[in-house]
PDB file of C-alpha atoms in Angstrom:
ATOM      1  CA  UNK A  24     -12.276  38.237   4.007  1.00 52.00           C
ATOM      2  CA  UNK A  25      -9.460  38.284   6.640  1.00 54.00           C
ATOM      3  CA  UNK A  26      -6.878  35.544   6.806  1.00 51.00           C
ATOM      4  CA  UNK A  27      -7.816  33.151   9.436  1.00 53.00           C
ATOM      5  CA  UNK A  28      -4.667  30.940   9.323  1.00 51.00           C
ATOM      6  CA  UNK A  29      -1.097  32.025   8.462  1.00 51.00           C
ATOM      7  CA  UNK A  30       0.249  30.641   5.133  1.00 54.00           C
ATOM      8  CA  UNK A  31       2.830  28.258   6.716  1.00 52.00           C
ATOM      9  CA  UNK A  32       1.762  25.134   4.703  1.00 51.00           C
ATOM     10  CA  UNK A  33       2.824  23.687   1.409  1.00 53.00           C
ATOM     11  CA  UNK A  34       0.372  23.103  -1.299  1.00 51.00           C
ATOM     12  CA  UNK A  35      -0.119  20.876  -4.308  1.00 50.00           C
ATOM     13  CA  UNK A  36      -2.082  23.401  -6.440  1.00 43.00           C
ATOM     14  CA  UNK A  37      -4.231  20.870  -8.291  1.00 44.00           C
ATOM     15  CA  UNK A  38      -5.344  19.300  -4.985  1.00 47.00           C
ATOM     16  CA  UNK A  39      -5.239  22.027  -2.471  1.00 44.00           C
ATOM     17  CA  UNK A  40      -7.184  24.617  -4.525  1.00 41.00           C
ATOM     18  CA  UNK A  41     -10.152  22.181  -4.259  1.00 47.00           C
ATOM     19  CA  UNK A  42      -9.488  21.435  -0.649  1.00 53.00           C
ATOM     20  CA  UNK A  43     -11.460  23.049   2.023  1.00 68.00           C
ATOM     21  CA  UNK A  44     -12.380  22.215   5.530  1.00 77.00           C
ATOM     22  CA  UNK A  45     -14.698  19.183   5.974  1.00 78.00           C
ATOM     23  CA  UNK A  46     -16.018  18.179   9.395  1.00 81.00           C
ATOM     24  CA  UNK A  47     -13.633  20.912  10.864  1.00 83.00           C
ATOM     25  CA  UNK A  48     -10.492  19.466   9.264  1.00 86.00           C
ATOM     26  CA  UNK A  49      -8.307  20.055   6.133  1.00 83.00           C
ATOM     27  CA  UNK A  50      -5.475  17.973   4.761  1.00 82.00           C
ATOM     28  CA  UNK A  51      -2.225  20.014   4.087  1.00 81.00           C
ATOM     29  CA  UNK A  52       1.514  19.274   3.564  1.00 80.00           C
ATOM     30  CA  UNK A  53       4.337  20.445   5.695  1.00 78.00           C
ATOM     31  CA  UNK A  54       7.669  21.783   4.364  1.00 77.00           C
ATOM     32  CA  UNK A  55       8.846  18.203   3.506  1.00 82.00           C
ATOM     33  CA  UNK A  56       5.634  17.526   1.518  1.00 83.00           C
ATOM     34  CA  UNK A  57       4.249  15.085   4.077  1.00 87.00           C
ATOM     35  CA  UNK A  58       0.554  15.233   4.625  1.00 87.00           C
ATOM     36  CA  UNK A  59      -1.372  15.743   7.865  1.00 87.00           C
ATOM     37  CA  UNK A  60      -4.617  17.104   8.960  1.00 87.00           C
ATOM     38  CA  UNK A  61      -5.169  20.599  10.574  1.00 85.00           C
ATOM     39  CA  UNK A  62      -8.091  21.813  12.613  1.00 84.00           C
ATOM     40  CA  UNK A  63      -9.826  25.077  12.208  1.00 81.00           C
ATOM     41  CA  UNK A  64      -7.192  26.765  14.348  1.00 82.00           C
ATOM     42  CA  UNK A  65      -4.335  25.598  12.213  1.00 80.00           C
ATOM     43  CA  UNK A  66      -3.005  23.089  14.635  1.00 84.00           C
ATOM     44  CA  UNK A  67      -1.849  19.655  13.435  1.00 86.00           C
ATOM     45  CA  UNK A  68      -4.670  17.225  14.406  1.00 88.00           C
ATOM     46  CA  UNK A  69      -2.832  14.380  12.514  1.00 87.00           C
ATOM     47  CA  UNK A  70       0.950  14.894  12.208  1.00 88.00           C
ATOM     48  CA  UNK A  71       2.264  15.324   8.686  1.00 89.00           C
ATOM     49  CA  UNK A  72       3.630  11.803   8.344  1.00 89.00           C
ATOM     50  CA  UNK A  73       1.966  10.612   5.211  1.00 90.00           C
ATOM     51  CA  UNK A  74       2.262  10.624   1.421  1.00 88.00           C
ATOM     52  CA  UNK A  75      -1.471  11.192   0.887  1.00 87.00           C
ATOM     53  CA  UNK A  76      -4.626  11.619   2.915  1.00 88.00           C
ATOM     54  CA  UNK A  77      -8.230  11.251   1.721  1.00 85.00           C
ATOM     55  CA  UNK A  78     -11.450  11.883   3.345  1.00 84.00           C
ATOM     56  CA  UNK A  79     -14.343   9.390   3.766  1.00 84.00           C
ATOM     57  CA  UNK A  80     -17.780  10.337   5.093  1.00 85.00           C
ATOM     58  CA  UNK A  81     -16.839   9.233   8.597  1.00 87.00           C
ATOM     59  CA  UNK A  82     -13.095   8.989   8.690  1.00 91.00           C
ATOM     60  CA  UNK A  83      -9.693   9.768   6.936  1.00 89.00           C
ATOM     61  CA  UNK A  84      -7.408   7.242   5.147  1.00 90.00           C
ATOM     62  CA  UNK A  85      -3.791   8.120   5.533  1.00 91.00           C
ATOM     63  CA  UNK A  86      -1.358   6.469   2.970  1.00 88.00           C
ATOM     64  CA  UNK A  87       2.394   5.904   3.411  1.00 84.00           C
ATOM     65  CA  UNK A  88       4.532   4.091   0.789  1.00 82.00           C
ATOM     66  CA  UNK A  89       5.987   0.856   2.022  1.00 77.00           C
ATOM     67  CA  UNK A  90       3.489   0.608   4.942  1.00 82.00           C
ATOM     68  CA  UNK A  91      -0.117  -0.074   5.498  1.00 83.00           C
ATOM     69  CA  UNK A  92      -2.709   2.755   5.199  1.00 88.00           C
ATOM     70  CA  UNK A  93      -4.447   3.772   8.324  1.00 91.00           C
ATOM     71  CA  UNK A  94      -8.188   4.388   8.691  1.00 92.00           C
ATOM     72  CA  UNK A  95      -8.512   7.205  11.273  1.00 91.00           C
ATOM     73  CA  UNK A  96     -11.731   8.402  12.890  1.00 90.00           C
ATOM     74  CA  UNK A  97     -12.657  12.135  13.098  1.00 88.00           C
ATOM     75  CA  UNK A  98     -11.894  11.933  16.879  1.00 87.00           C
ATOM     76  CA  UNK A  99      -8.377  10.848  16.105  1.00 85.00           C
ATOM     77  CA  UNK A 100      -8.445   7.066  17.104  1.00 90.00           C
ATOM     78  CA  UNK A 101      -7.204   4.468  14.603  1.00 92.00           C
ATOM     79  CA  UNK A 102     -10.085   2.375  13.334  1.00 94.00           C
ATOM     80  CA  UNK A 103      -7.933   0.093  11.225  1.00 92.00           C
ATOM     81  CA  UNK A 104      -4.198   0.224  10.771  1.00 89.00           C
ATOM     82  CA  UNK A 105      -3.876  -2.364   8.000  1.00 88.00           C
ATOM     83  CA  UNK A 106      -5.933  -0.916   5.132  1.00 87.00           C
ATOM     84  CA  UNK A 107      -5.029  -2.131   1.647  1.00 88.00           C
ATOM     85  CA  UNK A 108      -5.924  -1.201  -1.845  1.00 87.00           C
ATOM     86  CA  UNK A 109      -6.680  -4.601  -3.177  1.00 92.00           C
ATOM     87  CA  UNK A 110      -6.077  -8.332  -2.888  1.00 95.00           C
ATOM     88  CA  UNK A 111      -5.186 -10.432  -5.907  1.00 96.00           C
ATOM     89  CA  UNK A 112      -4.836 -14.107  -6.798  1.00 96.00           C
ATOM     90  CA  UNK A 113      -1.327 -15.536  -7.369  1.00 95.00           C
ATOM     91  CA  UNK A 114      -0.735 -18.144  -9.849  1.00 94.00           C
ATOM     92  CA  UNK A 115       2.299 -20.269 -11.079  1.00 93.00           C
ATOM     93  CA  UNK A 116       2.849 -22.476 -14.035  1.00 91.00           C
ATOM     94  CA  UNK A 117       3.246 -26.271 -14.119  1.00 88.00           C
ATOM     95  CA  UNK A 118       4.212 -28.360 -17.092  1.00 86.00           C
ATOM     96  CA  UNK A 119       1.832 -31.052 -17.906  1.00 85.00           C
ATOM     97  CA  UNK A 120       1.836 -33.683 -20.716  1.00 84.00           C
ATOM     98  CA  UNK A 121      -0.960 -33.035 -23.268  1.00 82.00           C
ATOM     99  CA  UNK A 122      -2.038 -36.457 -24.664  1.00 83.00           C
ATOM    100  CA  UNK A 123      -3.919 -34.880 -27.543  1.00 83.00           C
ATOM    101  CA  UNK A 124      -0.805 -33.143 -28.898  1.00 83.00           C
ATOM    102  CA  UNK A 125       1.857 -35.502 -27.481  1.00 84.00           C
ATOM    103  CA  UNK A 126       3.683 -32.472 -26.103  1.00 88.00           C
ATOM    104  CA  UNK A 127       4.445 -30.903 -22.804  1.00 87.00           C
ATOM    105  CA  UNK A 128       2.468 -27.712 -22.166  1.00 84.00           C
ATOM    106  CA  UNK A 129       2.402 -25.012 -19.459  1.00 87.00           C
ATOM    107  CA  UNK A 130      -0.667 -24.612 -17.308  1.00 87.00           C
ATOM    108  CA  UNK A 131      -1.365 -21.798 -14.886  1.00 92.00           C
ATOM    109  CA  UNK A 132      -2.383 -22.915 -11.339  1.00 93.00           C
ATOM    110  CA  UNK A 133      -4.063 -20.489  -8.894  1.00 95.00           C
ATOM    111  CA  UNK A 134      -2.300 -20.744  -5.535  1.00 96.00           C
ATOM    112  CA  UNK A 135      -4.909 -21.331  -2.936  1.00 96.00           C
ATOM    113  CA  UNK A 136      -2.548 -20.542  -0.029  1.00 97.00           C
ATOM    114  CA  UNK A 137      -1.080 -17.189  -1.013  1.00 98.00           C
ATOM    115  CA  UNK A 138      -2.340 -13.796  -2.350  1.00 97.00           C
ATOM    116  CA  UNK A 139      -0.652 -10.527  -3.392  1.00 97.00           C
ATOM    117  CA  UNK A 140      -2.068  -7.344  -1.690  1.00 95.00           C
ATOM    118  CA  UNK A 141      -1.718  -3.763  -3.068  1.00 92.00           C
ATOM    119  CA  UNK A 142      -0.847  -0.658  -0.995  1.00 86.00           C
ATOM    120  CA  UNK A 143      -0.203   2.620  -2.638  1.00 80.00           C
ATOM    121  CA  UNK A 144       1.476   1.186  -5.763  1.00 86.00           C
ATOM    122  CA  UNK A 145       3.477  -1.375  -3.840  1.00 92.00           C
ATOM    123  CA  UNK A 146       2.818  -5.020  -3.202  1.00 95.00           C
ATOM    124  CA  UNK A 147       3.204  -7.500  -0.415  1.00 95.00           C
ATOM    125  CA  UNK A 148       2.560 -11.230   0.118  1.00 97.00           C
ATOM    126  CA  UNK A 149      -0.211 -12.540   2.397  1.00 96.00           C
ATOM    127  CA  UNK A 150      -1.405 -16.061   3.233  1.00 97.00           C
ATOM    128  CA  UNK A 151      -4.799 -17.675   2.918  1.00 96.00           C
ATOM    129  CA  UNK A 152      -5.602 -16.660   6.644  1.00 96.00           C
ATOM    130  CA  UNK A 153      -5.295 -12.975   5.791  1.00 93.00           C
ATOM    131  CA  UNK A 154      -1.960 -12.707   7.550  1.00 95.00           C
ATOM    132  CA  UNK A 155       0.595 -10.240   5.992  1.00 94.00           C
ATOM    133  CA  UNK A 156       3.691 -12.132   5.267  1.00 96.00           C
ATOM    134  CA  UNK A 157       5.721  -9.128   3.879  1.00 95.00           C
ATOM    135  CA  UNK A 158       5.330  -5.442   4.063  1.00 91.00           C
ATOM    136  CA  UNK A 159       4.108  -3.839   0.774  1.00 91.00           C
ATOM    137  CA  UNK A 160       7.606  -2.890  -0.409  1.00 93.00           C
ATOM    138  CA  UNK A 161       7.731  -4.582  -3.768  1.00 95.00           C
ATOM    139  CA  UNK A 162       6.750  -3.254  -7.235  1.00 95.00           C
ATOM    140  CA  UNK A 163       5.371  -6.719  -8.218  1.00 95.00           C
ATOM    141  CA  UNK A 164       5.131 -10.328  -6.960  1.00 97.00           C
ATOM    142  CA  UNK A 165       4.594 -13.369  -9.115  1.00 96.00           C
ATOM    143  CA  UNK A 166       4.384 -17.053  -8.346  1.00 95.00           C
ATOM    144  CA  UNK A 167       7.111 -19.546  -9.189  1.00 94.00           C
ATOM    145  CA  UNK A 168       5.637 -22.534  -7.469  1.00 93.00           C
ATOM    146  CA  UNK A 169       3.324 -23.316  -4.523  1.00 95.00           C
ATOM    147  CA  UNK A 170       5.680 -21.786  -1.866  1.00 96.00           C
ATOM    148  CA  UNK A 171       8.135 -19.643  -4.077  1.00 96.00           C
ATOM    149  CA  UNK A 172       7.745 -16.174  -5.373  1.00 97.00           C
ATOM    150  CA  UNK A 173       9.534 -13.575  -7.575  1.00 95.00           C
ATOM    151  CA  UNK A 174       9.361 -10.131  -5.906  1.00 96.00           C
ATOM    152  CA  UNK A 175      10.462  -7.133  -7.999  1.00 96.00           C
ATOM    153  CA  UNK A 176      12.352  -4.442  -6.125  1.00 94.00           C
ATOM    154  CA  UNK A 177      11.733  -0.704  -6.379  1.00 91.00           C
ATOM    155  CA  UNK A 178      14.203  -0.184  -9.127  1.00 92.00           C
ATOM    156  CA  UNK A 179      11.558  -2.087 -11.172  1.00 91.00           C
ATOM    157  CA  UNK A 180      14.329  -4.333 -12.559  1.00 91.00           C
ATOM    158  CA  UNK A 181      16.053  -6.333  -9.701  1.00 93.00           C
ATOM    159  CA  UNK A 182      14.244  -9.332  -8.278  1.00 94.00           C
ATOM    160  CA  UNK A 183      14.612 -11.493  -5.273  1.00 95.00           C
ATOM    161  CA  UNK A 184      13.123 -14.977  -4.528  1.00 95.00           C
ATOM    162  CA  UNK A 185      10.874 -15.347  -1.533  1.00 96.00           C
ATOM    163  CA  UNK A 186       9.678 -18.395   0.246  1.00 96.00           C
ATOM    164  CA  UNK A 187       6.216 -18.847   1.796  1.00 96.00           C
ATOM    165  CA  UNK A 188       7.345 -17.196   4.963  1.00 96.00           C
ATOM    166  CA  UNK A 189       8.643 -14.071   3.172  1.00 95.00           C
ATOM    167  CA  UNK A 190      12.231 -14.924   3.556  1.00 95.00           C
ATOM    168  CA  UNK A 191      14.770 -14.306   0.782  1.00 94.00           C
ATOM    169  CA  UNK A 192      15.833 -17.595  -0.608  1.00 91.00           C
ATOM    170  CA  UNK A 193      19.684 -17.961  -0.863  1.00 73.00           C
ATOM    171  CA  UNK A 194      21.065 -18.492  -4.277  1.00 59.00           C
ATOM    172  CA  UNK A 195      24.466 -19.553  -2.994  1.00 52.00           C
ATOM    173  CA  UNK A 196      25.516 -23.232  -2.779  1.00 49.00           C
ATOM    174  CA  UNK A 197      25.906 -24.616   0.659  1.00 51.00           C
TER     175      UNK A 197
END
C-alpha cells in the first residue's frame, strides 16, 4: 500500500489506468507525452521517444509517426527496425478501346512493381523487392502510371507527384 515509484510520469487515463507492469516493465509518457518503458525501479529502460508503445508476448513495438516502428526485445535489443502496419497493392488506370460499345473506357491495372505500405496512419512507397522508397510521411499514395504516383501531404489536401525512385517530379518547364 505504499508508493513504490514517485508520480513523475504523464498518463493518458483511458490507457494508463489499465496499464500495469508486464515482464517487469510498464509503458509511460514523459512531460512531452512521448512514450517509453520504465522498469520496476522507475528507470527509463527505453527512452520516451515514441508516440505509442504496445506489448507483445515476447517484445515491445514502439511507434513513431513519419518513421518505422521498432520491434524491441525485453532485453532491449532491436529485433526489427522496419515494422509496418500493412502493405497494399497500387493500381493505376489506363484507357482502352471497348469494341463492344465502340467507346474508350478506363480500366484499373494493378502495378506489379510498387506497393504502398502503412505505418501509424501514414503511408510510404516500396518496390516489389520490399525496399522502402520513401519514408511513411504521406497521408495517401495513389498510382498515376507504372512509375508515377500522387502522394497526399499531411495537410490532407496538397499533393506532390513522385517517380518510381521517390523523387518529386518537377512541374516546371525546362
